[in-house]
PDB file of N, CA and C in Angstrom:
ATOM      1  N   SER A 193     100.058 140.427 102.687  1.00 57.00           N
ATOM      2  CA  SER A 193      99.668 141.230 101.816  1.00 57.00           C
ATOM      3  C   SER A 193      98.502 140.904 100.884  1.00 57.00           C
ATOM      4  N   ASP A 194      97.581 140.955 100.514  1.00 56.00           N
ATOM      5  CA  ASP A 194      96.154 140.117  99.731  1.00 56.00           C
ATOM      6  C   ASP A 194      96.782 140.671  98.588  1.00 56.00           C
ATOM      7  N   PRO A 195      97.181 139.437  97.693  1.00 59.00           N
ATOM      8  CA  PRO A 195      96.908 139.401  96.365  1.00 59.00           C
ATOM      9  C   PRO A 195      95.959 140.076  95.320  1.00 59.00           C
ATOM     10  N   GLU A 196      96.183 140.699  94.714  1.00 59.00           N
ATOM     11  CA  GLU A 196      95.231 141.775  93.544  1.00 59.00           C
ATOM     12  C   GLU A 196      94.397 140.877  93.497  1.00 59.00           C
ATOM     13  N   PRO A 197      92.886 141.391  93.673  1.00 56.00           N
ATOM     14  CA  PRO A 197      91.745 140.164  93.413  1.00 56.00           C
ATOM     15  C   PRO A 197      91.625 139.859  92.157  1.00 56.00           C
ATOM     16  N   LYS A 198      91.236 138.679  91.936  1.00 53.00           N
ATOM     17  CA  LYS A 198      91.237 138.322  90.483  1.00 53.00           C
ATOM     18  C   LYS A 198      90.204 138.851  89.596  1.00 53.00           C
ATOM     19  N   GLN A 199      90.399 138.789  88.919  1.00 49.00           N
ATOM     20  CA  GLN A 199      89.903 139.791  87.514  1.00 49.00           C
ATOM     21  C   GLN A 199      89.416 138.391  86.330  1.00 49.00           C
ATOM     22  N   SER A 200      89.659 137.041  86.184  1.00 48.00           N
ATOM     23  CA  SER A 200      89.422 136.429  85.647  1.00 48.00           C
ATOM     24  C   SER A 200      88.027 135.724  85.425  1.00 48.00           C
ATOM     25  N   GLN A 201      87.749 136.005  86.075  1.00 51.00           N
ATOM     26  CA  GLN A 201      86.031 135.599  86.149  1.00 51.00           C
ATOM     27  C   GLN A 201      85.530 136.188  84.980  1.00 51.00           C
ATOM     28  N   THR A 202      86.043 137.385  84.439  1.00 53.00           N
ATOM     29  CA  THR A 202      85.071 137.937  83.700  1.00 53.00           C
ATOM     30  C   THR A 202      85.775 137.887  82.156  1.00 53.00           C
ATOM     31  N   ALA A 203      87.517 137.589  82.217  1.00 54.00           N
ATOM     32  CA  ALA A 203      88.388 137.829  81.037  1.00 54.00           C
ATOM     33  C   ALA A 203      88.162 135.861  80.610  1.00 54.00           C
ATOM     34  N   ARG A 204      87.272 136.300  79.231  1.00 53.00           N
ATOM     35  CA  ARG A 204      86.969 135.195  78.758  1.00 53.00           C
ATOM     36  C   ARG A 204      88.058 134.513  78.041  1.00 53.00           C
ATOM     37  N   PRO A 205      88.297 132.781  77.806  1.00 55.00           N
ATOM     38  CA  PRO A 205      88.896 132.232  77.613  1.00 55.00           C
ATOM     39  C   PRO A 205      88.713 131.786  75.734  1.00 55.00           C
ATOM     40  N   GLY A 206      89.670 130.949  75.222  1.00 59.00           N
ATOM     41  CA  GLY A 206      89.025 131.049  74.070  1.00 59.00           C
ATOM     42  C   GLY A 206      87.805 130.141  73.779  1.00 59.00           C
ATOM     43  N   LEU A 207      87.367 130.291  72.659  1.00 54.00           N
ATOM     44  CA  LEU A 207      85.661 129.562  72.212  1.00 54.00           C
ATOM     45  C   LEU A 207      85.973 128.103  73.110  1.00 54.00           C
ATOM     46  N   THR A 208      84.679 127.845  73.791  1.00 54.00           N
ATOM     47  CA  THR A 208      84.531 126.320  74.072  1.00 54.00           C
ATOM     48  C   THR A 208      83.615 125.794  73.779  1.00 54.00           C
ATOM     49  N   ALA A 209      83.105 125.021  73.629  1.00 48.00           N
ATOM     50  CA  ALA A 209      81.911 124.099  73.099  1.00 48.00           C
ATOM     51  C   ALA A 209      80.703 125.342  73.151  1.00 48.00           C
ATOM     52  N   GLN A 210      80.334 124.941  74.675  1.00 58.00           N
ATOM     53  CA  GLN A 210      79.551 125.852  75.102  1.00 58.00           C
ATOM     54  C   GLN A 210      79.224 127.046  74.046  1.00 58.00           C
ATOM     55  N   ASP A 211      79.908 127.712  73.922  1.00 71.00           N
ATOM     56  CA  ASP A 211      80.139 128.993  73.346  1.00 71.00           C
ATOM     57  C   ASP A 211      79.571 129.399  71.487  1.00 71.00           C
ATOM     58  N   LEU A 212      79.762 127.932  71.215  1.00 82.00           N
ATOM     59  CA  LEU A 212      79.440 127.684  70.014  1.00 82.00           C
ATOM     60  C   LEU A 212      77.924 127.347  70.010  1.00 82.00           C
ATOM     61  N   LEU A 213      76.811 127.995  68.496  1.00 87.00           N
ATOM     62  CA  LEU A 213      75.776 127.230  69.394  1.00 87.00           C
ATOM     63  C   LEU A 213      75.658 125.703  68.452  1.00 87.00           C
ATOM     64  N   PRO A 214      74.740 124.647  68.823  1.00 92.00           N
ATOM     65  CA  PRO A 214      74.583 123.788  67.852  1.00 92.00           C
ATOM     66  C   PRO A 214      73.906 123.902  66.755  1.00 92.00           C
ATOM     67  N   VAL A 215      74.165 122.909  65.952  1.00 94.00           N
ATOM     68  CA  VAL A 215      73.081 123.011  64.514  1.00 94.00           C
ATOM     69  C   VAL A 215      72.361 121.855  64.356  1.00 94.00           C
ATOM     70  N   LYS A 216      71.226 122.111  64.515  1.00 96.00           N
ATOM     71  CA  LYS A 216      69.785 121.157  64.301  1.00 96.00           C
ATOM     72  C   LYS A 216      69.609 121.088  62.227  1.00 96.00           C
ATOM     73  N   ARG A 217      69.855 119.807  61.903  1.00 96.00           N
ATOM     74  CA  ARG A 217      69.308 119.463  60.796  1.00 96.00           C
ATOM     75  C   ARG A 217      68.103 118.042  60.673  1.00 96.00           C
ATOM     76  N   ASP A 218      67.103 118.199  60.070  1.00 97.00           N
ATOM     77  CA  ASP A 218      66.100 117.107  59.849  1.00 97.00           C
ATOM     78  C   ASP A 218      66.382 116.460  58.703  1.00 97.00           C
ATOM     79  N   PHE A 219      66.444 115.312  59.333  1.00 97.00           N
ATOM     80  CA  PHE A 219      66.640 113.967  57.734  1.00 97.00           C
ATOM     81  C   PHE A 219      65.096 113.473  58.090  1.00 97.00           C
ATOM     82  N   ALA A 220      64.420 112.842  56.691  1.00 97.00           N
ATOM     83  CA  ALA A 220      63.551 111.983  56.298  1.00 97.00           C
ATOM     84  C   ALA A 220      63.792 110.854  55.544  1.00 97.00           C
ATOM     85  N   PHE A 221      63.629 109.718  56.107  1.00 97.00           N
ATOM     86  CA  PHE A 221      63.799 108.535  55.802  1.00 97.00           C
ATOM     87  C   PHE A 221      62.746 107.191  55.814  1.00 97.00           C
ATOM     88  N   VAL A 222      62.568 106.618  54.059  1.00 97.00           N
ATOM     89  CA  VAL A 222      61.854 105.963  53.868  1.00 97.00           C
ATOM     90  C   VAL A 222      62.572 103.949  54.228  1.00 97.00           C
ATOM     91  N   ALA A 223      62.086 103.728  55.256  1.00 96.00           N
ATOM     92  CA  ALA A 223      62.644 102.100  54.870  1.00 96.00           C
ATOM     93  C   ALA A 223      61.537 101.304  55.080  1.00 96.00           C
ATOM     94  N   ALA A 224      61.770 100.156  54.853  1.00 96.00           N
ATOM     95  CA  ALA A 224      60.824  98.681  55.618  1.00 96.00           C
ATOM     96  C   ALA A 224      60.404  99.157  56.847  1.00 96.00           C
ATOM     97  N   ALA A 225      58.911  98.849  57.233  1.00 95.00           N
ATOM     98  CA  ALA A 225      58.257  99.202  58.324  1.00 95.00           C
ATOM     99  C   ALA A 225      59.039  98.779  59.255  1.00 95.00           C
ATOM    100  N   SER A 226      59.324  97.406  59.046  1.00 95.00           N
ATOM    101  CA  SER A 226      59.898  96.412  60.212  1.00 95.00           C
ATOM    102  C   SER A 226      61.698  96.941  60.665  1.00 95.00           C
ATOM    103  N   MET A 227      61.938  97.677  59.913  1.00 95.00           N
ATOM    104  CA  MET A 227      63.220  98.358  60.436  1.00 95.00           C
ATOM    105  C   MET A 227      62.948  98.944  61.513  1.00 95.00           C
ATOM    106  N   PRO A 228      63.982  98.913  62.224  1.00 95.00           N
ATOM    107  CA  PRO A 228      63.861  99.253  63.789  1.00 95.00           C
ATOM    108  C   PRO A 228      64.356 100.883  63.929  1.00 95.00           C
ATOM    109  N   ALA A 229      63.570 102.030  64.932  1.00 95.00           N
ATOM    110  CA  ALA A 229      63.898 102.874  64.265  1.00 95.00           C
ATOM    111  C   ALA A 229      65.473 103.500  65.079  1.00 95.00           C
ATOM    112  N   ASP A 230      65.459 102.431  66.217  1.00 96.00           N
ATOM    113  CA  ASP A 230      66.849 103.013  67.002  1.00 96.00           C
ATOM    114  C   ASP A 230      68.314 102.448  65.940  1.00 96.00           C
ATOM    115  N   LYS A 231      68.148 101.652  65.068  1.00 97.00           N
ATOM    116  CA  LYS A 231      68.889 101.162  63.805  1.00 97.00           C
ATOM    117  C   LYS A 231      69.150 102.349  63.120  1.00 97.00           C
ATOM    118  N   PHE A 232      67.824 103.664  62.994  1.00 98.00           N
ATOM    119  CA  PHE A 232      68.671 104.623  62.184  1.00 98.00           C
ATOM    120  C   PHE A 232      69.358 105.412  63.257  1.00 98.00           C
ATOM    121  N   VAL A 233      68.915 105.675  64.428  1.00 98.00           N
ATOM    122  CA  VAL A 233      69.380 106.763  65.361  1.00 98.00           C
ATOM    123  C   VAL A 233      71.198 106.205  65.529  1.00 98.00           C
ATOM    124  N   ARG A 234      71.141 105.122  65.686  1.00 98.00           N
ATOM    125  CA  ARG A 234      72.229 104.432  65.837  1.00 98.00           C
ATOM    126  C   ARG A 234      73.505 104.736  64.769  1.00 98.00           C
ATOM    127  N   ALA A 235      72.881 104.591  63.663  1.00 98.00           N
ATOM    128  CA  ALA A 235      73.637 104.898  62.454  1.00 98.00           C
ATOM    129  C   ALA A 235      74.020 106.502  62.252  1.00 98.00           C
ATOM    130  N   ALA A 236      73.066 107.089  62.405  1.00 98.00           N
ATOM    131  CA  ALA A 236      73.009 108.425  62.368  1.00 98.00           C
ATOM    132  C   ALA A 236      73.993 109.198  63.063  1.00 98.00           C
ATOM    133  N   ARG A 237      73.923 108.531  64.688  1.00 98.00           N
ATOM    134  CA  ARG A 237      75.438 109.006  65.701  1.00 98.00           C
ATOM    135  C   ARG A 237      76.405 108.894  65.167  1.00 98.00           C
ATOM    136  N   GLY A 238      76.812 107.792  64.432  1.00 97.00           N
ATOM    137  CA  GLY A 238      78.197 106.646  64.335  1.00 97.00           C
ATOM    138  C   GLY A 238      79.004 108.083  63.039  1.00 97.00           C
ATOM    139  N   ALA A 239      78.127 108.576  62.106  1.00 97.00           N
ATOM    140  CA  ALA A 239      78.212 109.362  61.236  1.00 97.00           C
ATOM    141  C   ALA A 239      79.580 110.216  61.126  1.00 97.00           C
ATOM    142  N   SER A 240      79.671 110.902  62.306  1.00 95.00           N
ATOM    143  CA  SER A 240      80.359 111.762  62.491  1.00 95.00           C
ATOM    144  C   SER A 240      80.262 111.809  64.420  1.00 95.00           C
ATOM    145  N   LYS A 241      81.226 111.298  65.107  1.00 90.00           N
ATOM    146  CA  LYS A 241      81.651 111.247  66.412  1.00 90.00           C
ATOM    147  C   LYS A 241      81.493 112.352  66.967  1.00 90.00           C
ATOM    148  N   ASP A 242      82.964 113.303  66.389  1.00 90.00           N
ATOM    149  CA  ASP A 242      83.177 114.239  66.654  1.00 90.00           C
ATOM    150  C   ASP A 242      81.778 115.710  66.766  1.00 90.00           C
ATOM    151  N   LEU A 243      81.268 115.219  66.036  1.00 94.00           N
ATOM    152  CA  LEU A 243      80.203 116.930  65.805  1.00 94.00           C
ATOM    153  C   LEU A 243      79.053 116.128  66.483  1.00 94.00           C
ATOM    154  N   ILE A 244      78.251 115.327  66.255  1.00 96.00           N
ATOM    155  CA  ILE A 244      76.752 114.842  66.421  1.00 96.00           C
ATOM    156  C   ILE A 244      76.901 114.720  68.031  1.00 96.00           C
ATOM    157  N   THR A 245      76.114 115.358  68.673  1.00 95.00           N
ATOM    158  CA  THR A 245      75.786 114.969  69.870  1.00 95.00           C
ATOM    159  C   THR A 245      74.810 114.191  70.285  1.00 95.00           C
ATOM    160  N   ASP A 246      73.633 114.894  69.443  1.00 97.00           N
ATOM    161  CA  ASP A 246      72.045 113.574  69.930  1.00 97.00           C
ATOM    162  C   ASP A 246      71.616 114.059  68.251  1.00 97.00           C
ATOM    163  N   VAL A 247      71.068 112.351  68.284  1.00 98.00           N
ATOM    164  CA  VAL A 247      69.718 112.394  67.606  1.00 98.00           C
ATOM    165  C   VAL A 247      68.746 111.844  67.862  1.00 98.00           C
ATOM    166  N   SER A 248      67.845 112.346  67.583  1.00 97.00           N
ATOM    167  CA  SER A 248      66.495 111.937  68.073  1.00 97.00           C
ATOM    168  C   SER A 248      65.348 111.671  66.956  1.00 97.00           C
ATOM    169  N   VAL A 249      64.420 110.702  67.301  1.00 97.00           N
ATOM    170  CA  VAL A 249      63.552 110.778  66.484  1.00 97.00           C
ATOM    171  C   VAL A 249      62.345 111.281  66.651  1.00 97.00           C
ATOM    172  N   PHE A 250      61.544 111.894  65.601  1.00 95.00           N
ATOM    173  CA  PHE A 250      60.626 113.005  65.681  1.00 95.00           C
ATOM    174  C   PHE A 250      59.260 113.086  64.982  1.00 95.00           C
ATOM    175  N   ASP A 251      59.688 111.922  64.489  1.00 95.00           N
ATOM    176  CA  ASP A 251      58.519 111.821  63.435  1.00 95.00           C
ATOM    177  C   ASP A 251      58.312 110.092  62.646  1.00 95.00           C
ATOM    178  N   VAL A 252      57.537 109.418  62.778  1.00 94.00           N
ATOM    179  CA  VAL A 252      57.217 108.255  62.033  1.00 94.00           C
ATOM    180  C   VAL A 252      55.908 108.408  61.626  1.00 94.00           C
ATOM    181  N   PHE A 253      56.203 107.658  60.264  1.00 93.00           N
ATOM    182  CA  PHE A 253      55.019 108.235  59.190  1.00 93.00           C
ATOM    183  C   PHE A 253      54.954 107.099  58.409  1.00 93.00           C
ATOM    184  N   THR A 254      53.558 106.350  58.347  1.00 92.00           N
ATOM    185  CA  THR A 254      53.075 105.148  57.238  1.00 92.00           C
ATOM    186  C   THR A 254      51.744 105.738  56.758  1.00 92.00           C
ATOM    187  N   GLY A 255      51.957 105.481  55.165  1.00 86.00           N
ATOM    188  CA  GLY A 255      50.848 106.257  54.591  1.00 86.00           C
ATOM    189  C   GLY A 255      51.030 105.095  53.357  1.00 86.00           C
ATOM    190  N   SER A 256      50.027 104.877  52.964  1.00 87.00           N
ATOM    191  CA  SER A 256      49.535 104.435  51.128  1.00 87.00           C
ATOM    192  C   SER A 256      50.757 104.948  50.493  1.00 87.00           C
ATOM    193  N   SER A 257      50.951 106.359  50.868  1.00 89.00           N
ATOM    194  CA  SER A 257      51.975 107.053  49.572  1.00 89.00           C
ATOM    195  C   SER A 257      53.426 106.964  49.744  1.00 89.00           C
ATOM    196  N   LEU A 258      53.626 106.480  51.001  1.00 89.00           N
ATOM    197  CA  LEU A 258      54.715 105.799  50.858  1.00 89.00           C
ATOM    198  C   LEU A 258      55.064 104.147  50.129  1.00 89.00           C
ATOM    199  N   GLY A 259      54.137 103.221  50.262  1.00 88.00           N
ATOM    200  CA  GLY A 259      53.931 102.166  49.594  1.00 88.00           C
ATOM    201  C   GLY A 259      54.082 100.962  50.372  1.00 88.00           C
ATOM    202  N   GLU A 260      53.775 100.094  50.184  1.00 91.00           N
ATOM    203  CA  GLU A 260      53.064  99.018  50.909  1.00 91.00           C
ATOM    204  C   GLU A 260      54.418  98.491  52.084  1.00 91.00           C
ATOM    205  N   GLY A 261      54.309  98.187  53.275  1.00 94.00           N
ATOM    206  CA  GLY A 261      55.204  97.797  54.196  1.00 94.00           C
ATOM    207  C   GLY A 261      56.680  99.000  53.915  1.00 94.00           C
ATOM    208  N   GLN A 262      55.934 100.178  53.779  1.00 96.00           N
ATOM    209  CA  GLN A 262      57.202 101.365  53.970  1.00 96.00           C
ATOM    210  C   GLN A 262      56.719 102.165  54.837  1.00 96.00           C
ATOM    211  N   ARG A 263      57.391 102.404  55.920  1.00 95.00           N
ATOM    212  CA  ARG A 263      57.586 104.139  56.839  1.00 95.00           C
ATOM    213  C   ARG A 263      58.459 104.946  56.698  1.00 95.00           C
ATOM    214  N   SER A 264      57.825 106.269  56.890  1.00 96.00           N
ATOM    215  CA  SER A 264      59.059 107.229  56.880  1.00 96.00           C
ATOM    216  C   SER A 264      59.287 107.453  58.519  1.00 96.00           C
ATOM    217  N   ILE A 265      60.477 107.695  58.630  1.00 97.00           N
ATOM    218  CA  ILE A 265      61.281 107.612  59.859  1.00 97.00           C
ATOM    219  C   ILE A 265      61.944 109.196  59.719  1.00 97.00           C
ATOM    220  N   ALA A 266      61.434 109.966  60.627  1.00 97.00           N
ATOM    221  CA  ALA A 266      62.452 111.293  60.364  1.00 97.00           C
ATOM    222  C   ALA A 266      63.114 111.550  61.695  1.00 97.00           C
ATOM    223  N   LEU A 267      64.430 111.970  61.453  1.00 98.00           N
ATOM    224  CA  LEU A 267      65.293 112.270  62.675  1.00 98.00           C
ATOM    225  C   LEU A 267      65.669 113.546  62.496  1.00 98.00           C
ATOM    226  N   GLU A 268      65.853 113.771  63.882  1.00 98.00           N
ATOM    227  CA  GLU A 268      66.422 115.263  64.228  1.00 98.00           C
ATOM    228  C   GLU A 268      68.221 114.988  64.668  1.00 98.00           C
ATOM    229  N   VAL A 269      68.995 115.407  63.773  1.00 98.00           N
ATOM    230  CA  VAL A 269      70.635 115.360  64.127  1.00 98.00           C
ATOM    231  C   VAL A 269      71.234 117.079  65.084  1.00 98.00           C
ATOM    232  N   THR A 270      71.818 117.218  66.056  1.00 97.00           N
ATOM    233  CA  THR A 270      72.349 118.080  66.656  1.00 97.00           C
ATOM    234  C   THR A 270      73.600 117.759  66.558  1.00 97.00           C
ATOM    235  N   LEU A 271      74.400 119.076  65.905  1.00 96.00           N
ATOM    236  CA  LEU A 271      75.764 118.659  65.899  1.00 96.00           C
ATOM    237  C   LEU A 271      76.126 120.004  66.540  1.00 96.00           C
ATOM    238  N   GLN A 272      77.661 119.815  67.321  1.00 92.00           N
ATOM    239  CA  GLN A 272      78.037 120.468  68.471  1.00 92.00           C
ATOM    240  C   GLN A 272      78.819 120.690  67.893  1.00 92.00           C
ATOM    241  N   PRO A 273      79.318 121.655  67.745  1.00 89.00           N
ATOM    242  CA  PRO A 273      81.212 122.153  66.794  1.00 89.00           C
ATOM    243  C   PRO A 273      81.696 122.547  68.559  1.00 89.00           C
ATOM    244  N   ALA A 274      83.044 122.197  68.157  1.00 83.00           N
ATOM    245  CA  ALA A 274      83.905 121.912  69.445  1.00 83.00           C
ATOM    246  C   ALA A 274      85.076 123.352  69.429  1.00 83.00           C
ATOM    247  N   ASN A 275      85.436 123.490  68.476  1.00 84.00           N
ATOM    248  CA  ASN A 275      86.393 124.458  68.328  1.00 84.00           C
ATOM    249  C   ASN A 275      85.855 126.010  67.219  1.00 84.00           C
ATOM    250  N   LYS A 276      85.107 125.840  66.593  1.00 87.00           N
ATOM    251  CA  LYS A 276      85.145 126.644  65.057  1.00 87.00           C
ATOM    252  C   LYS A 276      83.250 126.731  64.697  1.00 87.00           C
ATOM    253  N   THR A 277      82.966 127.635  64.874  1.00 88.00           N
ATOM    254  CA  THR A 277      81.676 127.540  64.182  1.00 88.00           C
ATOM    255  C   THR A 277      81.683 126.683  62.480  1.00 88.00           C
ATOM    256  N   LEU A 278      80.675 126.174  62.652  1.00 90.00           N
ATOM    257  CA  LEU A 278      80.642 125.047  61.332  1.00 90.00           C
ATOM    258  C   LEU A 278      79.880 125.982  59.924  1.00 90.00           C
ATOM    259  N   THR A 279      81.040 125.914  59.070  1.00 92.00           N
ATOM    260  CA  THR A 279      80.432 126.457  57.906  1.00 92.00           C
ATOM    261  C   THR A 279      79.415 125.592  57.102  1.00 92.00           C
ATOM    262  N   ASP A 280      78.930 125.992  56.432  1.00 94.00           N
ATOM    263  CA  ASP A 280      78.292 125.083  55.193  1.00 94.00           C
ATOM    264  C   ASP A 280      79.045 124.347  54.942  1.00 94.00           C
ATOM    265  N   GLU A 281      79.972 123.798  54.227  1.00 95.00           N
ATOM    266  CA  GLU A 281      80.719 122.992  53.567  1.00 95.00           C
ATOM    267  C   GLU A 281      80.616 121.741  54.725  1.00 95.00           C
ATOM    268  N   ASP A 282      80.964 122.756  56.182  1.00 93.00           N
ATOM    269  CA  ASP A 282      80.923 121.478  57.136  1.00 93.00           C
ATOM    270  C   ASP A 282      79.556 120.785  57.340  1.00 93.00           C
ATOM    271  N   ILE A 283      78.644 121.422  57.282  1.00 95.00           N
ATOM    272  CA  ILE A 283      77.310 121.062  57.650  1.00 95.00           C
ATOM    273  C   ILE A 283      76.845 119.968  56.558  1.00 95.00           C
ATOM    274  N   ASP A 284      77.668 120.339  55.103  1.00 96.00           N
ATOM    275  CA  ASP A 284      76.642 119.522  54.224  1.00 96.00           C
ATOM    276  C   ASP A 284      77.758 118.474  54.245  1.00 96.00           C
ATOM    277  N   GLU A 285      78.688 118.121  54.472  1.00 96.00           N
ATOM    278  CA  GLU A 285      79.744 117.159  54.690  1.00 96.00           C
ATOM    279  C   GLU A 285      79.014 116.141  55.758  1.00 96.00           C
ATOM    280  N   VAL A 286      79.003 116.778  57.221  1.00 96.00           N
ATOM    281  CA  VAL A 286      78.040 115.750  58.112  1.00 96.00           C
ATOM    282  C   VAL A 286      76.779 115.187  57.512  1.00 96.00           C
ATOM    283  N   SER A 287      76.457 116.185  56.759  1.00 97.00           N
ATOM    284  CA  SER A 287      74.525 115.526  56.524  1.00 97.00           C
ATOM    285  C   SER A 287      74.917 114.481  55.512  1.00 97.00           C
ATOM    286  N   LYS A 288      75.968 114.627  54.655  1.00 98.00           N
ATOM    287  CA  LYS A 288      75.769 113.700  53.792  1.00 98.00           C
ATOM    288  C   LYS A 288      76.396 112.183  54.316  1.00 98.00           C
ATOM    289  N   ALA A 289      77.176 112.364  55.276  1.00 98.00           N
ATOM    290  CA  ALA A 289      77.806 111.473  55.574  1.00 98.00           C
ATOM    291  C   ALA A 289      76.540 110.694  57.088  1.00 98.00           C
ATOM    292  N   VAL A 290      75.575 111.619  57.428  1.00 98.00           N
ATOM    293  CA  VAL A 290      74.593 111.043  57.767  1.00 98.00           C
ATOM    294  C   VAL A 290      73.778 109.737  57.462  1.00 98.00           C
ATOM    295  N   VAL A 291      73.773 110.416  55.940  1.00 98.00           N
ATOM    296  CA  VAL A 291      72.547 109.936  54.993  1.00 98.00           C
ATOM    297  C   VAL A 291      72.959 108.782  54.234  1.00 98.00           C
ATOM    298  N   ALA A 292      74.356 108.800  54.591  1.00 98.00           N
ATOM    299  CA  ALA A 292      75.167 107.473  53.760  1.00 98.00           C
ATOM    300  C   ALA A 292      75.298 106.383  55.166  1.00 98.00           C
ATOM    301  N   ALA A 293      75.270 106.942  56.127  1.00 98.00           N
ATOM    302  CA  ALA A 293      75.510 106.102  57.327  1.00 98.00           C
ATOM    303  C   ALA A 293      74.010 104.979  57.133  1.00 98.00           C
ATOM    304  N   VAL A 294      73.239 105.821  57.451  1.00 98.00           N
ATOM    305  CA  VAL A 294      72.296 105.481  57.526  1.00 98.00           C
ATOM    306  C   VAL A 294      71.575 104.729  56.616  1.00 98.00           C
ATOM    307  N   THR A 295      71.623 105.280  55.074  1.00 97.00           N
ATOM    308  CA  THR A 295      71.352 104.129  53.980  1.00 97.00           C
ATOM    309  C   THR A 295      71.665 102.541  54.216  1.00 97.00           C
ATOM    310  N   LYS A 296      73.251 103.008  54.363  1.00 98.00           N
ATOM    311  CA  LYS A 296      74.224 101.591  54.426  1.00 98.00           C
ATOM    312  C   LYS A 296      73.902 101.008  55.571  1.00 98.00           C
ATOM    313  N   ALA A 297      73.044 101.305  56.875  1.00 97.00           N
ATOM    314  CA  ALA A 297      72.748 100.460  57.082  1.00 97.00           C
ATOM    315  C   ALA A 297      71.035  99.959  57.582  1.00 97.00           C
ATOM    316  N   THR A 298      70.582 100.727  57.094  1.00 97.00           N
ATOM    317  CA  THR A 298      68.932 100.174  57.296  1.00 97.00           C
ATOM    318  C   THR A 298      68.301 100.004  55.721  1.00 97.00           C
ATOM    319  N   GLY A 299      68.850 100.374  54.919  1.00 97.00           N
ATOM    320  CA  GLY A 299      69.033 100.439  53.406  1.00 97.00           C
ATOM    321  C   GLY A 299      67.434 101.274  53.416  1.00 97.00           C
ATOM    322  N   ALA A 300      67.140 102.400  53.780  1.00 97.00           N
ATOM    323  CA  ALA A 300      66.573 103.216  53.594  1.00 97.00           C
ATOM    324  C   ALA A 300      67.016 104.357  52.324  1.00 97.00           C
ATOM    325  N   THR A 301      65.899 104.756  51.841  1.00 96.00           N
ATOM    326  CA  THR A 301      65.835 106.236  51.092  1.00 96.00           C
ATOM    327  C   THR A 301      66.083 106.958  51.750  1.00 96.00           C
ATOM    328  N   LEU A 302      66.571 108.433  50.922  1.00 96.00           N
ATOM    329  CA  LEU A 302      66.296 109.560  51.991  1.00 96.00           C
ATOM    330  C   LEU A 302      65.149 109.861  51.456  1.00 96.00           C
ATOM    331  N   ARG A 303      64.080 110.462  51.908  1.00 89.00           N
ATOM    332  CA  ARG A 303      62.722 110.829  51.573  1.00 89.00           C
ATOM    333  C   ARG A 303      63.027 112.471  50.619  1.00 89.00           C
ATOM    334  N   GLY A 304      62.328 112.909  49.727  1.00 74.00           N
ATOM    335  CA  GLY A 304      62.951 114.045  48.888  1.00 74.00           C
ATOM    336  C   GLY A 304      61.732 114.943  49.859  1.00 74.00           C
TER     337      GLY A 304
END
């Protein structure tokens, strides 16, 4: 006798990472123009290995407004929650960690 047709395809298991929407945050740092962009990316990625799934440089800007030998590097950081939707506090915490990690690694300052 055939078993009942499985209905598990329609039953939703607990939340998986794919169900939780990623959160994107942008940061702009000012640092010495000689500081390689990948150093920013690596530092930002390391700030929260659990949550940060992607870091990309989306803008590099040099201009007299920044000061001699300085440039601005803008990063987009993607947070992918694993088991719960991130609260504003969670996002703030990771944001602070990103800023701290990048400024420590590169000597940059957060651009206001």
